[in-house]
Coordinates of C-alpha atoms in Angstrom, one line a residue:
M237 CA 83.9 84.7 130.2
T238 CA 85.2 84.1 126.8
S239 CA 88.0 86.2 125.3
T240 CA 85.6 87.5 122.6
A241 CA 83.1 88.7 125.5
Q242 CA 85.9 90.3 127.3
A243 CA 87.1 92.1 124.3
Q244 CA 83.6 93.6 123.8
K245 CA 83.5 94.5 127.5
S246 CA 86.8 96.3 127.4
G247 CA 86.1 98.0 124.0
A248 CA 89.5 96.7 122.7
G249 CA 88.0 95.5 119.3
T250 CA 86.9 99.1 118.4
A251 CA 89.5 101.0 120.3
H252 CA 91.3 104.0 118.4
P253 CA 94.4 105.4 119.9
D254 CA 94.4 109.1 120.8
H255 CA 97.7 109.7 119.0
L256 CA 97.8 107.2 116.0
G257 CA 101.1 108.9 114.8
H258 CA 102.9 107.7 117.9
V259 CA 101.6 104.2 117.5
I260 CA 102.8 104.2 113.8
F261 CA 106.2 105.3 115.1
I262 CA 106.3 102.4 117.5
A263 CA 105.4 100.0 114.8
A264 CA 108.0 101.5 112.4
A265 CA 110.8 101.5 115.0
A266 CA 110.1 97.7 115.6
A267 CA 110.1 97.1 112.0
M268 CA 113.7 98.4 111.7
G269 CA 114.6 94.8 112.4
G270 CA 112.9 94.0 109.1
F271 CA 115.0 96.6 107.4
L272 CA 118.2 95.2 108.8
F273 CA 116.9 91.6 107.6
G274 CA 116.5 93.0 104.0
Y275 CA 119.7 95.1 104.0
D276 CA 121.8 92.2 105.2
S277 CA 120.2 89.8 102.7
S278 CA 121.1 92.1 99.8
V279 CA 124.3 94.0 100.7
I280 CA 126.5 90.9 100.3
N281 CA 125.5 91.2 96.6
G282 CA 128.1 94.0 96.2
A283 CA 131.0 92.0 97.8
V284 CA 130.6 88.6 96.1
E285 CA 133.2 88.9 93.3
A286 CA 135.6 90.9 95.5
I287 CA 135.6 88.1 98.2
R288 CA 136.2 85.5 95.5
G289 CA 139.1 87.6 94.2
R290 CA 140.7 88.6 97.6
Y291 CA 140.6 85.1 99.0
D292 CA 141.1 83.2 95.7
I293 CA 138.2 80.8 96.3
G294 CA 136.1 78.7 94.0
S295 CA 132.3 78.9 93.6
A296 CA 131.5 76.1 96.2
A297 CA 133.5 77.8 99.0
L298 CA 132.2 81.3 98.1
A299 CA 128.7 80.0 98.3
Q300 CA 129.2 78.7 101.8
V301 CA 130.5 82.2 102.9
I302 CA 127.4 83.8 101.5
A303 CA 124.9 81.2 102.6
I304 CA 126.4 80.7 106.1
A305 CA 124.5 83.7 107.5
L306 CA 121.3 81.8 107.0
I307 CA 122.5 79.2 109.5
G308 CA 122.8 82.0 112.1
C309 CA 119.4 83.2 111.0
A310 CA 117.8 79.8 111.7
I311 CA 119.4 79.6 115.1
G312 CA 118.4 83.2 116.0
A313 CA 114.8 82.7 114.9
A314 CA 114.6 79.4 117.0
T315 CA 115.7 81.0 120.2
A316 CA 114.3 84.4 119.9
G317 CA 110.9 83.6 121.4
R318 CA 112.3 82.0 124.5
I319 CA 114.8 84.8 125.0
A320 CA 112.0 87.4 124.6
D321 CA 109.7 85.6 127.0
R322 CA 112.4 85.7 129.7
I323 CA 113.9 89.2 129.3
G324 CA 111.4 91.2 127.2
R325 CA 110.9 92.1 123.7
I326 CA 112.8 95.4 123.9
R327 CA 115.9 93.8 125.4
C328 CA 115.8 91.2 122.7
M329 CA 115.8 93.9 120.1
Q330 CA 118.7 95.6 121.8
I331 CA 120.7 92.4 122.0
S332 CA 120.0 91.9 118.2
A333 CA 121.2 95.5 117.5
V334 CA 124.4 95.1 119.4
L335 CA 125.3 91.7 117.7
F336 CA 124.4 93.2 114.2
T337 CA 126.7 96.2 115.0
V338 CA 129.5 93.9 116.1
S339 CA 129.0 91.8 113.0
A340 CA 129.0 94.8 110.6
V341 CA 132.5 95.9 112.1
G342 CA 133.8 92.4 112.0
S343 CA 132.6 91.8 108.4
A344 CA 134.2 95.0 107.3
L345 CA 137.6 94.3 108.8
P346 CA 138.2 90.6 108.3
F347 CA 141.7 89.2 108.5
A348 CA 140.9 85.8 107.0
L349 CA 138.1 84.1 105.2
W350 CA 137.0 82.0 108.2
D351 CA 136.5 85.1 110.5
L352 CA 134.4 86.7 107.7
A353 CA 132.2 83.6 107.7
F354 CA 132.0 83.8 111.6
W355 CA 130.8 87.5 111.5
R356 CA 128.3 86.4 108.9
I357 CA 126.9 83.9 111.3
V358 CA 126.8 86.4 114.1
G359 CA 124.9 88.9 112.0
G360 CA 122.6 86.2 110.9
F361 CA 121.8 85.2 114.5
A362 CA 120.8 88.9 115.0
I363 CA 118.7 89.0 112.0
G364 CA 117.0 85.8 112.9
M365 CA 116.1 87.3 116.3
A366 CA 114.8 90.6 114.8
S367 CA 112.8 88.8 112.1
V368 CA 110.8 87.0 114.9
I369 CA 110.6 89.7 117.5
G370 CA 109.6 92.5 115.2
P371 CA 106.2 91.0 114.0
A372 CA 105.5 89.5 117.4
Y373 CA 106.0 92.9 119.1
I374 CA 104.0 94.8 116.6
A375 CA 101.0 92.3 117.0
E376 CA 101.2 92.7 120.7
V377 CA 101.3 96.5 120.8
A378 CA 99.1 97.5 117.8
P379 CA 95.4 98.3 118.5
P380 CA 93.2 95.4 117.0
A381 CA 91.6 97.8 114.6
Y382 CA 95.0 98.6 113.1
R383 CA 97.0 95.3 113.5
G384 CA 96.9 94.1 109.9
R385 CA 98.2 97.4 108.5
L386 CA 100.8 98.0 111.1
G387 CA 101.9 94.3 110.8
S388 CA 102.5 94.9 107.1
F389 CA 105.3 97.3 108.1
Q390 CA 107.7 94.4 108.7
Q391 CA 107.4 93.1 105.0
A392 CA 107.6 96.6 103.7
A393 CA 110.7 97.4 105.8
I394 CA 112.4 94.1 104.4
V395 CA 111.9 95.1 100.7
I396 CA 113.0 98.8 101.5
G397 CA 116.0 97.4 103.2
I398 CA 116.9 95.4 100.1
A399 CA 116.5 98.5 97.8
V400 CA 118.5 100.8 100.1
S401 CA 121.5 98.4 100.3
Q402 CA 121.5 98.2 96.5
L403 CA 121.5 101.9 96.2
V404 CA 124.3 102.3 98.7
N405 CA 126.4 99.6 97.0
W406 CA 125.9 101.3 93.7
G407 CA 126.9 104.6 95.1
L408 CA 130.0 103.2 96.8
L409 CA 131.0 101.2 93.7
N410 CA 130.8 104.4 91.6
A411 CA 132.9 106.1 94.1
A412 CA 135.5 103.5 93.8
G413 CA 135.7 103.7 90.1
G414 CA 133.5 100.7 89.4
D415 CA 135.9 98.3 91.1
Q416 CA 134.6 96.3 94.1
R417 CA 138.2 96.1 95.4
G418 CA 138.8 99.8 94.7
K419 CA 140.1 101.9 97.6
L420 CA 137.7 103.9 99.7
M421 CA 138.5 105.5 103.0
G422 CA 141.6 103.2 103.3
L423 CA 139.6 100.0 102.7
E424 CA 138.4 98.1 99.7
A425 CA 135.0 99.1 98.4
W426 CA 133.4 95.9 99.4
Q427 CA 134.5 96.2 103.0
V428 CA 132.9 99.7 103.3
M429 CA 129.6 98.2 101.8
L430 CA 129.6 95.7 104.6
G431 CA 130.7 98.3 107.2
V432 CA 127.9 100.7 106.4
M433 CA 125.5 98.4 108.0
V434 CA 126.7 99.7 111.3
I435 CA 124.4 102.8 110.7
P436 CA 121.0 101.0 110.5
A437 CA 122.1 98.7 113.4
V438 CA 122.8 101.5 115.7
L439 CA 119.7 103.2 114.7
Y440 CA 117.7 100.1 115.4
G441 CA 119.3 100.1 118.8
L442 CA 118.6 103.7 119.6
L443 CA 115.0 103.4 118.5
S444 CA 114.5 100.5 120.9
F445 CA 115.0 102.9 123.7
A446 CA 112.2 105.2 122.4
I447 CA 109.5 102.7 122.3
P448 CA 107.7 100.9 125.3
E449 CA 107.7 97.3 126.3
S450 CA 105.0 95.1 125.1
P451 CA 101.9 95.1 127.6
R452 CA 101.6 91.4 127.1
F453 CA 105.1 90.8 128.4
L454 CA 104.7 93.3 131.4
I455 CA 101.5 91.5 132.5
S456 CA 103.4 88.1 132.1
V457 CA 105.7 89.4 134.8
G458 CA 103.3 91.0 137.0
K459 CA 103.9 94.7 135.9
H460 CA 100.3 95.4 135.6
E461 CA 100.4 99.2 136.3
R462 CA 103.0 99.8 133.6
A463 CA 101.1 97.6 131.2
R464 CA 97.9 99.8 131.9
E465 CA 99.9 102.9 131.0
I466 CA 101.1 101.5 127.7
L467 CA 97.6 100.1 126.9
A468 CA 96.2 103.7 127.4
E469 CA 99.0 105.0 125.3
V470 CA 98.5 102.7 122.2
E471 CA 94.9 101.9 122.4
G472 CA 93.4 105.0 123.9
D473 CA 92.1 105.8 127.5
K474 CA 88.5 105.3 126.4
I475 CA 88.8 101.6 126.8
D476 CA 88.3 99.7 130.2
L477 CA 91.9 99.2 131.1
D478 CA 91.2 96.8 134.0
A479 CA 89.0 94.7 131.6
R480 CA 91.6 94.8 129.0
V481 CA 94.4 93.6 131.3
S482 CA 92.1 90.8 132.4
E483 CA 91.3 89.8 128.9
I484 CA 95.1 89.6 128.1
E485 CA 95.7 87.5 131.3
H486 CA 92.8 85.2 130.4
A487 CA 94.0 84.7 126.9
M488 CA 97.6 83.9 128.1
N489 CA 96.4 81.6 130.8
S490 CA 94.1 79.5 128.3
E491 CA 96.7 79.4 125.5
H492 CA 97.9 75.9 124.7
K493 CA 101.6 75.7 124.6
S494 CA 102.1 73.6 121.5
T495 CA 105.0 71.2 121.2
F496 CA 106.7 69.2 118.5
K497 CA 104.7 66.1 119.6
D498 CA 101.4 68.0 118.7
L499 CA 102.5 68.0 114.9
L500 CA 103.0 64.3 114.6
G501 CA 100.4 62.1 112.9
G502 CA 99.2 60.9 109.6
S503 CA 101.0 58.7 107.3
F504 CA 104.1 60.7 106.8
F505 CA 105.3 61.6 110.2
F506 CA 103.7 65.1 110.4
K507 CA 100.1 65.9 110.2
P508 CA 99.0 66.8 106.6
I509 CA 98.3 70.5 107.3
V510 CA 102.0 70.8 108.6
W511 CA 103.3 69.3 105.3
V512 CA 101.3 71.9 103.5
G513 CA 103.0 74.7 105.5
I514 CA 106.3 73.2 104.8
G515 CA 105.5 72.9 101.1
L516 CA 104.6 76.6 101.0
S517 CA 107.8 77.4 102.6
V518 CA 109.9 75.4 100.3
F519 CA 108.3 76.4 97.0
Q520 CA 108.8 80.1 98.1
Q521 CA 112.5 79.5 98.1
F522 CA 113.0 76.8 95.5
V523 CA 111.9 79.3 92.7
G524 CA 115.2 81.0 93.3
I525 CA 114.1 84.3 94.4
N526 CA 117.2 84.9 96.7
V527 CA 119.4 84.4 93.7
A528 CA 117.9 87.8 92.5
F529 CA 119.2 89.5 95.7
Y530 CA 122.2 87.6 96.7
Y531 CA 123.9 87.1 93.2
S532 CA 122.2 89.6 90.8
S533 CA 125.3 91.8 90.3
T534 CA 127.4 88.6 89.8
L535 CA 124.8 87.3 87.4
W536 CA 124.6 90.3 85.2
Q537 CA 128.4 90.6 85.1
S538 CA 128.7 86.9 84.0
V539 CA 126.7 87.6 80.9
G540 CA 128.7 90.7 79.9
V541 CA 127.0 93.7 81.8
D542 CA 129.3 96.4 83.1
P543 CA 129.9 96.2 86.8
T544 CA 128.5 99.6 87.7
D545 CA 125.4 98.9 85.3
S546 CA 124.9 95.5 87.0
F547 CA 124.5 97.3 90.3
L548 CA 122.0 99.7 88.9
Y549 CA 120.0 96.8 87.4
S550 CA 120.0 95.2 90.8
F551 CA 118.6 98.4 92.4
T552 CA 115.7 98.6 89.8
T553 CA 114.9 95.0 90.7
S554 CA 114.6 96.1 94.2
I555 CA 112.2 98.9 93.3
I556 CA 110.1 96.4 91.4
N557 CA 110.2 94.3 94.6
I558 CA 108.8 97.1 96.6
V559 CA 106.0 97.8 93.9
G560 CA 105.0 94.1 94.0
T561 CA 104.9 94.0 97.9
V562 CA 102.6 97.2 97.9
I563 CA 100.3 95.5 95.3
A564 CA 100.1 92.4 97.5
M565 CA 99.3 94.4 100.6
I566 CA 96.4 96.1 98.7
F567 CA 94.9 93.0 97.2
V568 CA 95.6 90.1 99.8
D569 CA 92.5 90.9 101.7
R570 CA 90.4 91.7 98.7
V571 CA 91.0 88.9 96.1
G572 CA 92.3 86.3 98.7
R573 CA 95.4 84.4 99.2
R574 CA 95.0 81.5 96.9
P575 CA 94.2 83.6 93.7
L576 CA 97.3 85.8 94.3
A577 CA 99.4 82.7 94.8
L578 CA 98.3 81.3 91.5
I579 CA 98.6 84.6 89.6
G580 CA 102.2 84.9 91.0
S581 CA 103.1 81.4 90.1
V582 CA 102.0 81.8 86.3
G583 CA 103.9 85.0 86.2
M584 CA 107.1 83.4 87.7
V585 CA 106.9 80.6 85.2
I586 CA 106.9 83.1 82.3
G587 CA 109.8 85.2 83.7
L588 CA 111.9 82.3 84.6
A589 CA 111.4 80.3 81.4
L590 CA 112.4 83.5 79.4
E591 CA 115.5 83.8 81.4
A592 CA 116.4 80.2 80.9
W593 CA 115.9 80.7 77.2
A594 CA 118.0 83.9 77.2
F595 CA 120.9 82.4 79.1
S596 CA 121.0 79.3 76.8
F597 CA 122.7 81.4 74.1
D598 CA 126.4 81.7 73.8
L599 CA 128.2 84.9 74.7
V600 CA 129.5 87.0 71.8
D601 CA 132.5 89.1 72.8
G602 CA 131.7 88.3 76.5
K603 CA 128.1 89.5 76.2
L604 CA 124.7 88.0 75.4
P605 CA 123.4 89.0 72.1
A606 CA 121.3 92.2 72.3
A607 CA 117.9 90.5 72.0
Q608 CA 118.7 87.8 74.6
G609 CA 120.3 90.4 76.9
W610 CA 117.2 92.6 76.9
T611 CA 114.9 89.6 77.3
A612 CA 116.9 88.3 80.4
L613 CA 116.8 91.8 81.9
I614 CA 113.0 92.3 81.5
A615 CA 112.3 88.7 82.5
A616 CA 114.2 89.1 85.7
H617 CA 112.1 92.1 86.7
V618 CA 108.9 90.3 85.7
F619 CA 109.9 87.3 87.9
V620 CA 110.6 89.6 90.8
L621 CA 107.3 91.5 90.4
F622 CA 105.2 88.3 90.3
F623 CA 107.0 86.9 93.3
A624 CA 106.7 90.0 95.4
L625 CA 102.9 90.5 94.6
S626 CA 102.2 86.9 95.5
W627 CA 104.4 84.3 97.3
G628 CA 106.6 87.1 99.0
V629 CA 103.6 88.2 101.1
V630 CA 101.0 85.4 100.8
V631 CA 103.1 82.6 102.2
W632 CA 103.7 84.5 105.6
V633 CA 100.0 85.3 105.6
F634 CA 99.1 81.7 105.1
L635 CA 101.5 80.4 107.7
G636 CA 100.1 82.8 110.2
E637 CA 96.5 81.8 109.6
M638 CA 96.3 78.2 108.3
F639 CA 97.2 76.1 111.4
P640 CA 94.7 75.2 114.2
N641 CA 95.3 77.2 117.4
R642 CA 96.4 74.0 119.2
I643 CA 99.5 73.6 116.9
R644 CA 100.0 77.1 115.6
A645 CA 103.2 78.1 117.3
A646 CA 104.9 74.8 116.8
A647 CA 103.8 74.3 113.3
L648 CA 104.9 77.8 112.3
G649 CA 108.3 77.1 113.9
V650 CA 108.7 74.0 111.7
A651 CA 107.5 75.7 108.5
A652 CA 109.8 78.7 109.1
S653 CA 112.7 76.4 109.7
A654 CA 112.0 74.7 106.5
Q655 CA 112.1 78.1 104.8
W656 CA 115.5 78.9 106.2
I657 CA 116.9 75.5 105.1
A658 CA 115.5 75.9 101.7
N659 CA 116.8 79.4 101.5
W660 CA 120.3 78.1 102.4
A661 CA 120.2 75.2 99.9
I662 CA 119.3 77.6 97.0
T663 CA 121.8 80.2 98.1
A664 CA 124.7 77.7 98.5
S665 CA 124.0 75.8 95.4
F666 CA 123.6 78.6 92.9
P667 CA 127.3 79.5 92.1
S668 CA 128.1 75.9 91.3
L669 CA 125.1 75.4 89.4
A670 CA 125.6 78.5 87.4
D671 CA 129.2 77.5 86.6
W672 CA 127.8 74.1 85.4
N673 CA 124.9 75.5 83.2
L674 CA 123.2 78.9 83.9
S675 CA 120.3 78.1 81.6
A676 CA 119.6 74.7 83.1
T677 CA 119.7 76.3 86.5
Y678 CA 116.8 78.6 85.6
V679 CA 115.1 75.7 84.0
I680 CA 115.1 74.0 87.5
Y681 CA 113.6 77.1 89.1
T682 CA 110.9 77.3 86.3
V683 CA 109.9 73.6 87.1
F684 CA 109.5 74.4 90.7
A685 CA 107.4 77.5 89.9
A686 CA 105.3 75.3 87.7
L687 CA 104.8 72.6 90.3
S688 CA 103.6 75.3 92.8
I689 CA 100.4 75.7 90.7
P690 CA 99.0 72.2 91.3
F691 CA 100.2 72.3 94.8
V692 CA 98.1 75.3 95.6
L693 CA 95.2 74.0 93.8
K694 CA 95.1 70.6 95.5
Y695 CA 96.5 71.2 98.9
V696 CA 96.1 74.9 99.9
K697 CA 92.7 76.1 101.4
E698 CA 91.7 79.8 101.2
T699 CA 92.0 81.5 104.6
K700 CA 90.6 84.9 103.6
G701 CA 87.8 86.1 105.8
K702 CA 87.9 83.2 108.3
A703 CA 88.5 83.4 112.1
L704 CA 91.5 81.7 113.3
E705 CA 89.3 79.4 115.4
E706 CA 87.9 78.1 112.2
M707 CA 91.3 76.5 111.1
G708 CA 91.8 72.9 111.4

């Protein structure tokens, strides 16, 4: 019997949980890993200049401290799947929460630059784990009829985490009199900013004790009775639970475990479809989006904006990011992935080009001229809005859909690794590039945004409305 036929027999495809609110809570709890991802990505924004001053380091060394967390993210993401298959999804979340808590404490109380970097790597490893386990767990627990909407919780949690960290940083900076190194609770303000990460990390850990293990994992280790109980809890007791367990077992047994070798072929090492996935990941990062979240406060201060105001602008950018993400979630299944990507690319070219133009003017009394200053501020928000409503969401949707079943897992791993590497390259290079020529740096990002348009038109196929089995 095929998986489709078994799904029809069990009634899973049309199943509706008896307590939808409880299922939403489960998905939201798992998505707390995404919140940590967003929070950690952006909280360092409030500490950049203070770290530079405290340890008296140049832009290149500073960039490595900021970007080094991404190395931990890559390692955590690469190992999370195997860890989760061995000890379970919930245990993996708990390990991530513990590591993130320890990282937050260590980052807030560093005694040297090298141990701050070490704690950043530990936190990155935890974030990498959580970024993989959250979506996987939600997909495995969510009823099929609600999987898309519940799956979007992860991306929503990421952008909310970014916004909350910006707001907290702004509040702490105000409390410290606008000085990142001002005293708060016996520490410098930037240390408190990093230490506050303990709160969401502990909450994530506590929530992991309140949600059930994935039925898929339980079945894989022979705990069928517990799996039936959880399936009844999340999909309703009107489905045929025995048929549902058999369906999951059949799907797991018939899955092809893709390996790196499966990706090889074609004239340039990888199969063409794998290169398309890598291209999507690289373009998503090479437009410079993470500069807007790692360095935005530093950027605004460099063109004469007051430190406290610079944090407020960073927060408004985060709100725009949330708005754009919501727009993408509404339209990605209506207008399709390619149209959204193309609309986003055009908008990003305009926003980035205007920023490059504004930053090309000389500072007057330490500030950009008024017209150029307002242009830079508005253009930055335009850029983030168009990224969020397109490439921020669409790339992850494409990567989950575009690969044939036989190579999906391995190809997604390669594309995700390319994304982390590209993220690191942009994050590590920005301070030195900005010191060289800020306007030229934004010209580079503009060029990549422009190149993404012919890339999508020529190489990326629409996946809207197609079954996963049709890919290939």
